[in-house]
XYZ file of C-alpha atoms in Angstrom:
160
model
C 108.330 18.611 -123.995
C 110.586 18.548 -127.041
C 112.519 15.432 -127.876
C 116.244 15.522 -127.182
C 118.567 13.716 -129.541
C 121.083 11.771 -127.528
C 123.744 9.397 -128.783
C 122.284 5.923 -128.935
C 125.430 3.853 -129.138
C 129.045 3.901 -128.070
C 130.067 4.167 -131.733
C 128.397 7.528 -132.130
C 130.088 8.829 -128.979
C 133.559 7.822 -130.139
C 133.244 8.556 -133.847
C 136.506 9.655 -135.414
C 137.030 13.364 -135.768
C 136.893 14.935 -139.220
C 140.117 14.997 -141.222
C 142.728 16.830 -139.252
C 144.752 19.849 -140.264
C 148.128 18.222 -139.586
C 148.077 15.393 -142.156
C 146.945 17.673 -144.971
C 149.431 20.408 -144.058
C 152.252 17.867 -143.756
C 151.288 16.432 -147.133
C 151.529 19.904 -148.676
C 154.840 20.659 -146.932
C 156.596 17.414 -147.944
C 157.295 18.296 -151.615
C 158.543 21.733 -150.613
C 160.881 20.202 -148.045
C 162.155 17.822 -150.744
C 162.812 20.689 -153.132
C 164.679 22.581 -150.411
C 166.839 19.512 -149.722
C 167.656 19.230 -153.437
C 168.672 22.882 -153.670
C 170.707 22.516 -150.470
C 172.626 19.615 -152.073
C 173.361 21.786 -155.109
C 174.612 24.564 -152.848
C 176.883 22.119 -151.017
C 178.291 20.962 -154.372
C 179.050 24.572 -155.233
C 176.680 24.884 -158.176
C 174.434 27.446 -156.452
C 175.787 30.921 -155.812
C 174.306 34.076 -154.320
C 175.818 37.524 -154.017
C 176.095 39.125 -150.587
C 173.227 41.488 -151.368
C 170.878 38.731 -152.495
C 171.869 36.480 -149.600
C 171.347 39.219 -147.019
C 167.886 39.989 -148.371
C 166.901 36.333 -148.229
C 168.425 35.797 -144.776
C 166.547 38.811 -143.409
C 163.249 37.536 -144.815
C 163.918 34.003 -143.517
C 164.754 35.346 -140.043
C 161.453 37.252 -139.944
C 159.481 34.189 -141.024
C 161.345 31.969 -138.553
C 160.587 34.414 -135.718
C 156.884 34.298 -136.630
C 156.879 30.492 -136.747
C 158.663 30.298 -133.378
C 156.112 32.672 -131.854
C 153.240 30.582 -133.243
C 154.766 27.437 -131.717
C 155.059 29.190 -128.334
C 151.509 30.522 -128.628
C 150.114 27.099 -129.533
C 151.482 25.669 -126.290
C 149.429 28.242 -124.391
C 146.306 26.859 -126.052
C 146.745 23.458 -124.405
C 144.077 24.064 -121.779
C 140.611 22.564 -121.463
C 137.898 24.809 -122.820
C 134.825 25.305 -120.705
C 132.091 24.768 -123.244
C 129.752 22.981 -120.922
C 129.775 19.894 -118.759
C 127.930 17.726 -121.239
C 128.701 15.499 -124.193
C 128.652 18.297 -126.802
C 130.703 20.717 -124.695
C 133.373 18.134 -123.882
C 133.546 16.889 -127.480
C 133.934 20.395 -128.884
C 136.502 21.251 -126.230
C 138.566 18.140 -126.965
C 138.505 18.641 -130.729
C 139.343 22.337 -130.596
C 142.139 21.693 -128.113
C 143.561 18.926 -130.306
C 143.421 21.144 -133.386
C 145.105 24.017 -131.598
C 147.931 22.023 -130.066
C 148.708 18.563 -131.346
C 147.763 19.267 -134.946
C 149.267 22.678 -135.663
C 152.421 22.544 -133.541
C 154.146 19.630 -135.326
C 153.446 21.184 -138.725
C 154.838 24.521 -137.553
C 157.926 22.756 -136.205
C 158.388 20.940 -139.526
C 158.045 24.234 -141.349
C 160.678 25.700 -139.011
C 163.030 22.884 -140.028
C 162.448 23.675 -143.692
C 163.268 27.321 -142.961
C 166.484 26.225 -141.210
C 167.450 24.243 -144.320
C 166.723 27.272 -146.487
C 168.936 29.432 -144.293
C 171.802 26.931 -144.529
C 171.302 26.790 -148.299
C 171.492 30.569 -148.655
C 174.631 30.705 -146.490
C 176.292 27.951 -148.534
C 175.372 29.687 -151.803
C 176.823 32.969 -150.513
C 180.024 31.181 -149.493
C 180.217 29.623 -152.978
C 179.883 33.066 -154.532
C 182.649 34.489 -152.335
C 184.912 31.536 -153.099
C 184.304 31.835 -156.837
C 184.799 35.598 -156.680
C 188.054 35.204 -154.744
C 189.283 32.542 -157.185
C 188.482 34.764 -160.165
C 190.238 37.706 -158.533
C 193.309 35.560 -157.870
C 193.360 34.326 -161.483
C 193.101 37.881 -162.796
C 195.928 38.958 -160.513
C 198.130 36.088 -161.775
C 197.319 37.022 -165.371
C 198.207 40.676 -164.671
C 201.561 39.648 -163.142
C 202.343 37.476 -166.168
C 201.555 40.370 -168.469
C 203.742 42.651 -166.347
C 206.603 40.194 -166.792
C 206.346 40.325 -170.581
C 208.932 42.727 -171.975
C 207.434 45.837 -173.517
C 204.087 45.470 -171.739
C 202.729 46.274 -168.347
C 204.725 47.914 -165.594
C 207.757 48.959 -167.646
C 208.020 52.506 -168.743
C 208.252 53.022 -172.477
């Protein structure tokens, strides 16, 4: 009969899992989230502007990405079920680790990414508003200048 390798101590049974997806993904997402916050601040100050066309293109793309992220979050909740990989140490260990990776690791990162997308959407909307405000201000200034020129004798609306 062949020898069977079984865990010999409690330490080998409860060894920590390999590095998880969530910490590494969160680490990669953090600088991006910081950059988005910085750009959002600039948009709130009025120094970032986007035309309607550019803003609409970005908002459409962000909405598509957000819908995908939301669907992935919903789908990951469906994965929170025990896997039937056998009623033994190896089967239970694999089931627990796969379940943890599918639910508790990926879902928080996806939710964080969704928050970053929300910030991006707010940034684009603020930048579009800044553009409209600047455009309206420029139009008003041009209109005032035209009226002043019309008031000057020999120029503008008078017939010659």
